[in-house]
Short mmCIF file of C-alpha atoms in Angstrom, two decimals:
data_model
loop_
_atom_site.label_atom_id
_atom_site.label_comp_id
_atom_site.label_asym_id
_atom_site.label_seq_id
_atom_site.Cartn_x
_atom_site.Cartn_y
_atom_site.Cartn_z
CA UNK A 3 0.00 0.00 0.00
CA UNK A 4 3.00 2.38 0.80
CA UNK A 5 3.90 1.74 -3.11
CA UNK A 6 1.12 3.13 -4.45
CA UNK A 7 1.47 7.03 -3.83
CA UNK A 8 5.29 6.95 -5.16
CA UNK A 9 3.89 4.59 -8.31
CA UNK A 10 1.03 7.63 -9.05
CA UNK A 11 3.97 10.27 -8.30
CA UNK A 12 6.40 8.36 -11.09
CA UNK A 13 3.34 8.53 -13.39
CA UNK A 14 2.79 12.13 -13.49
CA UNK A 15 6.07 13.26 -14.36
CA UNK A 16 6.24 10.42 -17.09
CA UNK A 17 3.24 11.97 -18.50
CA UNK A 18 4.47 15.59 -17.65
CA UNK A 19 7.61 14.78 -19.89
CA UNK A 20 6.56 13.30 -22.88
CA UNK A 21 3.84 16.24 -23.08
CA UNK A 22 6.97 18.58 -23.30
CA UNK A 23 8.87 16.46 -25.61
CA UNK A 24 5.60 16.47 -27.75
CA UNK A 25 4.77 20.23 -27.53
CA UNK A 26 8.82 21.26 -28.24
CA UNK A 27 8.70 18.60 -31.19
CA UNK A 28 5.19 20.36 -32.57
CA UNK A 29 6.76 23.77 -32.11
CA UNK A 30 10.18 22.83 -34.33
CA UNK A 31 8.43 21.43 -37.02
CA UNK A 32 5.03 23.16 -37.27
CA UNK A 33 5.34 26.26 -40.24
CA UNK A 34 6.32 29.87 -38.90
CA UNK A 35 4.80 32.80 -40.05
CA UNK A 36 5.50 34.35 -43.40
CA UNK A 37 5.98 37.79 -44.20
CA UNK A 38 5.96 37.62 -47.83
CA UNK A 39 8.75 38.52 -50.63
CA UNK A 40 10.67 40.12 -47.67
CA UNK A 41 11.78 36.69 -46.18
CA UNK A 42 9.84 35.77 -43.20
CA UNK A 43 10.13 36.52 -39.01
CA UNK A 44 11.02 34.05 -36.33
CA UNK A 45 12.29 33.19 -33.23
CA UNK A 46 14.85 30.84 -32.70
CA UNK A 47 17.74 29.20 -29.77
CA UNK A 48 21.30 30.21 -29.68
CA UNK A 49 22.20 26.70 -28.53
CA UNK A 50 19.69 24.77 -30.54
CA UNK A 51 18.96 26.41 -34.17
CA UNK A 52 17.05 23.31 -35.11
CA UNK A 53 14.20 25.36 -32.83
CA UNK A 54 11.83 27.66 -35.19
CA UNK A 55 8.97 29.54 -33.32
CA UNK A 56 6.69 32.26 -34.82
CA UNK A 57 6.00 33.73 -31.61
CA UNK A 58 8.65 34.97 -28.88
CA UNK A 59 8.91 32.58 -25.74
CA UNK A 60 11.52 30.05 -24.01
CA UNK A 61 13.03 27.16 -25.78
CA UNK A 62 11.31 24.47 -24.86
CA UNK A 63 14.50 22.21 -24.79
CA UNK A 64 17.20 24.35 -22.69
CA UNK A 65 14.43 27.07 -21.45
CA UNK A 66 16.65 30.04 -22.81
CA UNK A 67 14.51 33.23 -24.27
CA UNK A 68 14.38 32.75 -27.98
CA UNK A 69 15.78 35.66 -30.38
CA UNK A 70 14.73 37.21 -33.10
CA UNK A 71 15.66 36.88 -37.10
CA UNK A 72 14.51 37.38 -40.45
CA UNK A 73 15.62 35.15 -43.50
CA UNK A 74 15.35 35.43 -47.01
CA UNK A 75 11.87 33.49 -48.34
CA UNK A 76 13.70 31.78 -50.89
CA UNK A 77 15.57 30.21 -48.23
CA UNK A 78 12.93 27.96 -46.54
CA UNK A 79 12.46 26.57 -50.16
CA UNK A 80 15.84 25.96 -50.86
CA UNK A 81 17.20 22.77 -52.66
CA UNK A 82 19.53 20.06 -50.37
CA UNK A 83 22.41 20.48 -52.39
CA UNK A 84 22.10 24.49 -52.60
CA UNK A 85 23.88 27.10 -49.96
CA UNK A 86 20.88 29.65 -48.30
CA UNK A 87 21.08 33.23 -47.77
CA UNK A 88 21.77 34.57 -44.79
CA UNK A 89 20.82 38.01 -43.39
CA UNK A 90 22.91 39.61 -40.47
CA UNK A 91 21.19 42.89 -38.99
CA UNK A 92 23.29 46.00 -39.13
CA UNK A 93 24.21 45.86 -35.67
CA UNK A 94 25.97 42.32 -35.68
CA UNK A 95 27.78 43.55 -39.01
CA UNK A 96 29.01 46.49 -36.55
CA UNK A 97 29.53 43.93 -33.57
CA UNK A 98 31.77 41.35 -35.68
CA UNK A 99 33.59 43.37 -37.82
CA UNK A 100 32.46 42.56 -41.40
CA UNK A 101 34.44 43.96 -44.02
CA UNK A 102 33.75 43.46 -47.93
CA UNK A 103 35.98 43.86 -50.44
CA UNK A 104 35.58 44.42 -54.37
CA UNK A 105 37.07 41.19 -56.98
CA UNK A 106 39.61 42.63 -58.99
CA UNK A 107 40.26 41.65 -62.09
CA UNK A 108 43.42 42.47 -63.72
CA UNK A 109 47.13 41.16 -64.20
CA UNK A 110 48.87 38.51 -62.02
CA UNK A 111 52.45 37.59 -61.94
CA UNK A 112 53.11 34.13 -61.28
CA UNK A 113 56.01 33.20 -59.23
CA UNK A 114 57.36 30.18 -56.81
CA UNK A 115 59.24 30.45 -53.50
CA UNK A 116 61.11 27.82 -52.52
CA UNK A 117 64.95 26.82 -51.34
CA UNK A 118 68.20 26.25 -52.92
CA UNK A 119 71.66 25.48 -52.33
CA UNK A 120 74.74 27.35 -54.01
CA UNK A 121 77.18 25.03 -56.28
CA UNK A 122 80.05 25.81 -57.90
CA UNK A 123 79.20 26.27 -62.06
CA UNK A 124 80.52 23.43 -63.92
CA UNK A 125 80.96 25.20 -67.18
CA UNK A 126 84.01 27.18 -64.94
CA UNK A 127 85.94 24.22 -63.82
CA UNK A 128 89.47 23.56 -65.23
CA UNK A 129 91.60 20.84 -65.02
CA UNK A 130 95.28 20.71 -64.83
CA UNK A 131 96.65 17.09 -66.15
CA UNK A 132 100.28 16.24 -66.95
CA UNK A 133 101.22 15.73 -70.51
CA UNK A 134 104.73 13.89 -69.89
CA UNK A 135 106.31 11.79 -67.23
CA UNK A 136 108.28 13.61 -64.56
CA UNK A 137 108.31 14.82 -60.69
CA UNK A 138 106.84 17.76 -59.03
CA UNK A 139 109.27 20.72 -58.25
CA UNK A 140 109.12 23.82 -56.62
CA UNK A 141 105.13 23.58 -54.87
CA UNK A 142 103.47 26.99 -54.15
CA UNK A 143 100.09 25.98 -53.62
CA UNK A 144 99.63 23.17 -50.66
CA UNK A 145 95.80 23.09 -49.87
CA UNK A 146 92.37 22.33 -51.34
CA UNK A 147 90.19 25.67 -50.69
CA UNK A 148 92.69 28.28 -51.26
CA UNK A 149 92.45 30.94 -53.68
CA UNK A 150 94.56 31.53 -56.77
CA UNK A 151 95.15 33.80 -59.59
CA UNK A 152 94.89 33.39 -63.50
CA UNK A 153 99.18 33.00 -64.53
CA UNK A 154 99.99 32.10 -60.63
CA UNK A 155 102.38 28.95 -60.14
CA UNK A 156 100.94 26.14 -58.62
CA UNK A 157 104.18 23.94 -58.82
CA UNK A 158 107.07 23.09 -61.15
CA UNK A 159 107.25 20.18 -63.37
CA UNK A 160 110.77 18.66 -64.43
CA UNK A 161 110.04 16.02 -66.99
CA UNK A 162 112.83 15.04 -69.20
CA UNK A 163 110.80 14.87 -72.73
CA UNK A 164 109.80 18.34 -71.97
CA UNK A 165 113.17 19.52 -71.06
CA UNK A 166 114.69 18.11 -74.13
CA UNK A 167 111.86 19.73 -76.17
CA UNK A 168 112.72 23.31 -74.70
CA UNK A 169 116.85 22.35 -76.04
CA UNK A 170 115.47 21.09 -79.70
CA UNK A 171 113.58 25.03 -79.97
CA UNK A 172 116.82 26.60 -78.91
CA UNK A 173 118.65 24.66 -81.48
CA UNK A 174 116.71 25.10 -83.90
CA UNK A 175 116.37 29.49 -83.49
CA UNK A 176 120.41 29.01 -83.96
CA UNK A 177 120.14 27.09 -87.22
CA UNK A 178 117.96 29.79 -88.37
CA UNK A 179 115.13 27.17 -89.95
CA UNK A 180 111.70 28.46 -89.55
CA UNK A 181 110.43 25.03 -89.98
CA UNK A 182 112.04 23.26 -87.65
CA UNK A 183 111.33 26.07 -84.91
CA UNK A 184 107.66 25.86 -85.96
CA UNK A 185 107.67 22.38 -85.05
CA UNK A 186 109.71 22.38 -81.77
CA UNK A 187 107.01 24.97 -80.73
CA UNK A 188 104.49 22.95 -81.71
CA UNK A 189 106.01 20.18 -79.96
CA UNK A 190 106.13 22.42 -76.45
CA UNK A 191 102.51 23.35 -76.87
CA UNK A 192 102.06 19.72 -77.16
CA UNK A 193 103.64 18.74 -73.89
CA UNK A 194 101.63 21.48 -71.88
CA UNK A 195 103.89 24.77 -72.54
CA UNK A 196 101.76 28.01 -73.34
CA UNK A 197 102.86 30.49 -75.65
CA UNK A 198 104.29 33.45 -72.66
CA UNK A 199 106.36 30.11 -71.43
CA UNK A 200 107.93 29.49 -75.23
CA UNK A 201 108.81 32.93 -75.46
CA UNK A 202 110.17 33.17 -72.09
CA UNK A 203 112.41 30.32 -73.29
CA UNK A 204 113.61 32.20 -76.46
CA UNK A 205 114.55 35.56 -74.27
CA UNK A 206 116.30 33.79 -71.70
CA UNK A 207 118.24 31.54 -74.33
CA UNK A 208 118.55 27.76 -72.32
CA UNK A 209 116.13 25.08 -70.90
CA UNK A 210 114.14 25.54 -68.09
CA UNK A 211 114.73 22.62 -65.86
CA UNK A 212 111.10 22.81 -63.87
CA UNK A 213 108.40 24.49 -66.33
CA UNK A 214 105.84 26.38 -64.20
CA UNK A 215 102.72 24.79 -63.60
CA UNK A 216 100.27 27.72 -64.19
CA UNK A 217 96.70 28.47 -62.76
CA UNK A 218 94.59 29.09 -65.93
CA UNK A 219 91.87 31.53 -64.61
CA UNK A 220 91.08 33.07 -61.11
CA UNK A 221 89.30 30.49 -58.63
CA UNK A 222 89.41 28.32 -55.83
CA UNK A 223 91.17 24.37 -55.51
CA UNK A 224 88.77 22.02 -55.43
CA UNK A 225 91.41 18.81 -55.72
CA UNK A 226 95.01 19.23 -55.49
CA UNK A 227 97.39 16.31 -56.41
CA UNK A 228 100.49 18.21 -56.38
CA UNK A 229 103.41 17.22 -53.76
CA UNK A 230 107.06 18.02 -53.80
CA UNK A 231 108.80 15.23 -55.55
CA UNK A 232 105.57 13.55 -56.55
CA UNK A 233 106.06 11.47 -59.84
CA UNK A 234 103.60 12.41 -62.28
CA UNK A 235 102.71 10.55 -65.28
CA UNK A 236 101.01 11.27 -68.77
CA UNK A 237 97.37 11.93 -68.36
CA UNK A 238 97.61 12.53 -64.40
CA UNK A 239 95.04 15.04 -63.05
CA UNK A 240 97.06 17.59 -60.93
CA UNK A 241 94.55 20.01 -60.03
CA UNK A 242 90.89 21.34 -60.41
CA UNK A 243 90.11 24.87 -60.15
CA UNK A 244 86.37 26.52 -59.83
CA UNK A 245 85.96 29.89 -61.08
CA UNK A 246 83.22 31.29 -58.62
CA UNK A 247 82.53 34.74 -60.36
CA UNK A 248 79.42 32.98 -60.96
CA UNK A 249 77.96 30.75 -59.15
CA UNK A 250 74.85 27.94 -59.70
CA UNK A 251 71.77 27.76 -57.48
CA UNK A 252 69.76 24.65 -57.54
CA UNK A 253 66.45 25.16 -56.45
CA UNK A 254 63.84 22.58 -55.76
CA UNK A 255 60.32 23.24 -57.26
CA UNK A 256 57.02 21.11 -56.37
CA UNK A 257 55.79 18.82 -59.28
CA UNK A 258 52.54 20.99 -58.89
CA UNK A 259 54.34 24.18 -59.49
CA UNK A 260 56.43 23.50 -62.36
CA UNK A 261 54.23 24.91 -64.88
CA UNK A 262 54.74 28.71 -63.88
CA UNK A 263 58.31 28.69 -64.22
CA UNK A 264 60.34 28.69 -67.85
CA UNK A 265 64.18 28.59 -69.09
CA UNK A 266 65.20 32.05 -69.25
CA UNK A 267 62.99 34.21 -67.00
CA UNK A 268 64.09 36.30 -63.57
CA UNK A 269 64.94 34.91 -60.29
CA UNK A 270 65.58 36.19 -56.80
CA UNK A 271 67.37 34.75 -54.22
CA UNK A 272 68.44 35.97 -50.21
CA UNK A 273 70.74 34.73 -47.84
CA UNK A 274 70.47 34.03 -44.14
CA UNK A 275 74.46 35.08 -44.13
CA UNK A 276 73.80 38.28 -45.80
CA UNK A 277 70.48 39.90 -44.46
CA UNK A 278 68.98 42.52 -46.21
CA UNK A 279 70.56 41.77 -49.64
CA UNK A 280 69.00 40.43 -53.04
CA UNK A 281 70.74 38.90 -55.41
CA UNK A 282 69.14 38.82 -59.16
CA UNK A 283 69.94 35.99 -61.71
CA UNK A 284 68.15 34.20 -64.10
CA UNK A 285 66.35 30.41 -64.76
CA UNK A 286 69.29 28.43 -66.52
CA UNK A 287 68.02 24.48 -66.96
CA UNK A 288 64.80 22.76 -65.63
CA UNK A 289 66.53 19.20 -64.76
CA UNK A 290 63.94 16.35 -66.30
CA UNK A 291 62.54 14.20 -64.07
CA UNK A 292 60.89 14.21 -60.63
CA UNK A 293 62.24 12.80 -57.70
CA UNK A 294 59.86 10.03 -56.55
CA UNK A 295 59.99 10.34 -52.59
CA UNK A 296 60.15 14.24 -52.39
CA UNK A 297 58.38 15.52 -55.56
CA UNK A 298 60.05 17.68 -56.98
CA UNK A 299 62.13 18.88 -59.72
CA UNK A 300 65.37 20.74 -59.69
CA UNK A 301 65.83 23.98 -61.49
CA UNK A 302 69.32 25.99 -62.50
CA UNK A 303 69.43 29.47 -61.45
CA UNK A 304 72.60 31.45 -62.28
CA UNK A 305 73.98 34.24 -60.91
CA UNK A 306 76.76 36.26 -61.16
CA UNK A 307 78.88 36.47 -57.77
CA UNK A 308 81.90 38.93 -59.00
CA UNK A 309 82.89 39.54 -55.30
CA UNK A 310 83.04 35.81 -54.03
CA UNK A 311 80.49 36.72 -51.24
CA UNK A 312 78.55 33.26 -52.62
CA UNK A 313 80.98 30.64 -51.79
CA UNK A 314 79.42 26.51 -52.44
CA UNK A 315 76.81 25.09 -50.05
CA UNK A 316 75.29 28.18 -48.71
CA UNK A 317 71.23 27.80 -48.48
CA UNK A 318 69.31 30.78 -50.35
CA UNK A 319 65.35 31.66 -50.21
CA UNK A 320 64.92 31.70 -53.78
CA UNK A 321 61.83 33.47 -55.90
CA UNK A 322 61.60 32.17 -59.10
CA UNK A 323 58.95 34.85 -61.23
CA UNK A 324 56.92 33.16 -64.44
CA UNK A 325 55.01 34.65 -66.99
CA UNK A 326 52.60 37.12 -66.24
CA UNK A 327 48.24 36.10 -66.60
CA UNK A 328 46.75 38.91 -67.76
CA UNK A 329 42.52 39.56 -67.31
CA UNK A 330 42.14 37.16 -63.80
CA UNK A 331 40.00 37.64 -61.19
CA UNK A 332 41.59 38.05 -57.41
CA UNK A 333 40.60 38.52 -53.79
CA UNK A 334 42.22 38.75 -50.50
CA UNK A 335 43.66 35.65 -49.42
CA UNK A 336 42.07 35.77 -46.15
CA UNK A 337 38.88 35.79 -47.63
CA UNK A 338 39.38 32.54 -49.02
CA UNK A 339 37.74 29.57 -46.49
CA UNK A 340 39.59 26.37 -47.21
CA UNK A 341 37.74 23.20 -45.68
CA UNK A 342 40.49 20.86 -47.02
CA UNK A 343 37.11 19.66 -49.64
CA UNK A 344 36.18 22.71 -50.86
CA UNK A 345 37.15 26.26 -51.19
CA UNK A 346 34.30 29.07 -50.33
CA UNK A 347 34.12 32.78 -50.46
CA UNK A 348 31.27 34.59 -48.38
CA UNK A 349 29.40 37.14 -51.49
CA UNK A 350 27.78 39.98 -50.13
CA UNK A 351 24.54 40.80 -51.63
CA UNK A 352 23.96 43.56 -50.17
CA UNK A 353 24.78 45.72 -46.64
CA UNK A 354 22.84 42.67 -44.96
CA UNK A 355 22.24 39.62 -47.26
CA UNK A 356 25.12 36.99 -47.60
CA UNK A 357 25.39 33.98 -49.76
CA UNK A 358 28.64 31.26 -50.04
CA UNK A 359 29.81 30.26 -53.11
CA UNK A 360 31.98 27.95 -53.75
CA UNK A 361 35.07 28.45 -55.62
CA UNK A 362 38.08 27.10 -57.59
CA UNK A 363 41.26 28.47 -56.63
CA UNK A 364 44.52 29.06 -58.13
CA UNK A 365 47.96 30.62 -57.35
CA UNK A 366 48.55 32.61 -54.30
CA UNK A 367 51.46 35.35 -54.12
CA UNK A 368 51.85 38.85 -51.96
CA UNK A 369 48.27 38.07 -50.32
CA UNK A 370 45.92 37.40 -53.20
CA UNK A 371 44.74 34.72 -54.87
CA UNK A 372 43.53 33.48 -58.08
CA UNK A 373 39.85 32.77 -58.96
CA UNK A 374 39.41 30.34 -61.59
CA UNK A 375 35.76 29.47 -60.97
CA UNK A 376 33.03 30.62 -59.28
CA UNK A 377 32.70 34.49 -59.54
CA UNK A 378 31.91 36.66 -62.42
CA UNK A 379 34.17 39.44 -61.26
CA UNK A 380 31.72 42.59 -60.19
CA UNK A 381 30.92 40.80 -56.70
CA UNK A 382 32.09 42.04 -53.11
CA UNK A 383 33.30 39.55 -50.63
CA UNK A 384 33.88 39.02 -47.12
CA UNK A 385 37.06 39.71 -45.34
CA UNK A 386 36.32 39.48 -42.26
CA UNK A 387 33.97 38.20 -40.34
CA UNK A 388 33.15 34.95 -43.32
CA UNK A 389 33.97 32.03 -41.25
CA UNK A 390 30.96 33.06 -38.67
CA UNK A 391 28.52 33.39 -42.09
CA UNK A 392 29.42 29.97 -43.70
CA UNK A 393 29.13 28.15 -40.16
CA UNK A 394 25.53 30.08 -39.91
CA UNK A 395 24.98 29.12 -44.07
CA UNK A 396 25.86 25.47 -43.81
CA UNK A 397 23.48 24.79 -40.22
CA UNK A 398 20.78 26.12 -42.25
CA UNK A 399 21.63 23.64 -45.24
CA UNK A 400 22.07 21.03 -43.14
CA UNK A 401 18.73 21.44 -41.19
CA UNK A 402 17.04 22.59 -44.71
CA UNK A 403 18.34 18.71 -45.95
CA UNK A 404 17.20 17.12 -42.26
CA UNK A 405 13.65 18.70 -42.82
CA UNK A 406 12.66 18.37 -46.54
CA UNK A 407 11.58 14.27 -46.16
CA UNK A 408 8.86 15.63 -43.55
CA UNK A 409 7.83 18.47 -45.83
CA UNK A 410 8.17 16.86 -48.49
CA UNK A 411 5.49 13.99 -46.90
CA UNK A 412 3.12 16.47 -45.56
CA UNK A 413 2.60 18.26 -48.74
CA UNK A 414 1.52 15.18 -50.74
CA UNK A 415 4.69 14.76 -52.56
CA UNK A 416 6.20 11.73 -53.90
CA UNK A 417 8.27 9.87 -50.52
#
């Protein structure tokens, strides 16, 4: 008997519920009130949007006072797969900062920043190789790295063939035959001797026991293998020597961006070692192929480095500048909205009306980006303020797609 009052209590708020559930369920779905062309007026939650009243009051699920707003008509009718309108008074425009922007269309230099490494330019490497057997004499030059003049000594070189060859010339200016000194210089030019060295020979009148090995241009030793009393043979490499007053920069380029870059056109690059300073060269060679693990390309840059300042292995920030687009529509990048699926700008209609549209984009560079798709080119757009629109634009699609079945039924439509 004691049961009976708490099994009558246990009733009554059972019943008292599931009348509440019922009434908030027949308030969300039941039609609100039109106001024609205008759009129409209704009251709705801050926490639960699904909740659409036409008459002020509580929301029946969290019991917070329902506010205000006023959509476009076309809205209520809209299609699933279609973005609606949205309508912000002029006081939350004020309140979160919306700022519109016009789509320019104009002119649009493509360029790609990336990083590169300096190397030395293989077209200004020489090699020094023995042309007869013999010993080094005489060594100047000891380490790999240090810098040398065009005409400085490196070493001497005796070698017997090329001594005897510097006797058969002198012989053969006494005898006063033009032929046979021809071929005696010939024969020196042969063995390695350069013309200032044959004529040396002539003015001093006798052999030079060790002929001066001689650096060919200005540069740096990249090998040296040159010792004092060395033996040297025929076709031994003695030395290689870079000529830095210009220098290569290979840059590595995304697969994806390889198509706004060319052979020939400007390039940029800055260094971490020299702040503040730009260096200009130019797009050399675009290297075929793609490296499979990275992807990406290398590209030549050259540049001309008079001073030495770019010495081999330094990193660079390098800008490498295409051709330029001409007639292409822009906006602020920061009005872009990326979602990782889609891209969306926010188009103002008008001081209060606001409609997403979805967009193709293309290259970015100092803040802008390319439209491809998607605008016509005499819209504003949102610069602020459009990620708070498209959340409020895509609860109303989604709750637009979550109602249209029961709609849809009610009206006498197909299921």
């Amino acid at each position: 008997m004691k049961t009976l009052p708490i099994l009558a209590v246990t009733v009554v708020v059972v019943c008292a519920a599931g009348g509440a559930w019922w009434a908030a369920q027949r308030h969300v779905h039941e039609p609100v009130a039109q106001t024609g062309d205008d759009g129409e007026v209704y009251w709705t939650c801050a926490m639960h949007p699904e909740v659409r009243m036409d008459a002020p009051g509580n929301c029946p699920i969290c019991g917070m006072t329902l506010v205000q707003k006023r959509a476009a008509a076309q809205a209520a009718t809209a299609h699933a797969d279609t973005l609606p309108t949205v309508e912000v008074t002029a006081q939350m425009v004020q309140r979160l900062g919306i700022r519109t922007t016009t789509v320019e269309r104009g002119r649009f230099w493509q360029r790609v920043d990336t990083v590169g490494r300096v190397e030395v330019d293989a077209r200004r490497i020489r090699t020094l190789e023995s042309r007869a057997a013999g010993w080094i004499e005489q060594q100047r030059v000891h380490a790999v790295g240090e810098r040398v003049r065009a005409g400085e000594t490196l070493a001497g070189v005796y070698a017997p063939e090329l001594y005897a060859a510097q006797q058969e010339l002198l012989l053969a200016r006494r005898s006063g035959d033009e032929a046979l000194q021809s071929a005696a210089r010939q024969r020196l030019r042969l063995l390695g001797a350069d013309a200032a060295q044959i004529d040396a020979i002539l003015r001093r009148g006798e052999a030079q026991r060790a002929l001066p090995l001689l650096a060919p241009a200005d540069g740096v030793v990249l090998d040296l293998d040159v010792h004092e009393g060395r033996q040297i043979a025929p076709g031994m490499p003695l030395a290689r020597i870079a000529d830095l007053s210009s220098v290569w920069i290979i840059a590595e380029v995304p697969e994806a961006q390889l198509g706004r870059i060319t052979e020939g056109r400007p390039a940029e690059a800055r260094f971490a070692a020299l702040p503040g300073e730009v260096f200009e060269g130019r797009i050399d060679y675009l290297y075929p192929g793609v490296d499979t693990v990275t992807r990406t390309a290398r590209v030549r840059v050259v540049f001309d480095n008079p001073d030495w300042r770019l010495t081999p292995g330094m990193y660079a920030d390098v800008a490498l500048f295409g051709g330029a687009r001409d007639d292409v529509l822009t906006i602020p990048s920061e009005a872009l909205i990326r979602t990782g699926t889609r891209s969306v700008v926010i188009v103002a209609l008008d001081d209060h009306r606001f409609r997403p549209a979805e967009v193709v984009a293309g290259d970015e560079r100092n803040g802008r980006t390319v439209i491809l798709d998607g605008l016509a080119g005499n819209e504003r757009v949102v610069v602020s303020g459009q990620f708070l629109i498209d959340s409020e634009a895509s609860l109303r699609g989604a709750f637009g797609r979550m109602s249209a079945p029961a709609h849809a039924h009610s009206s006498g439509e197909g299921p």
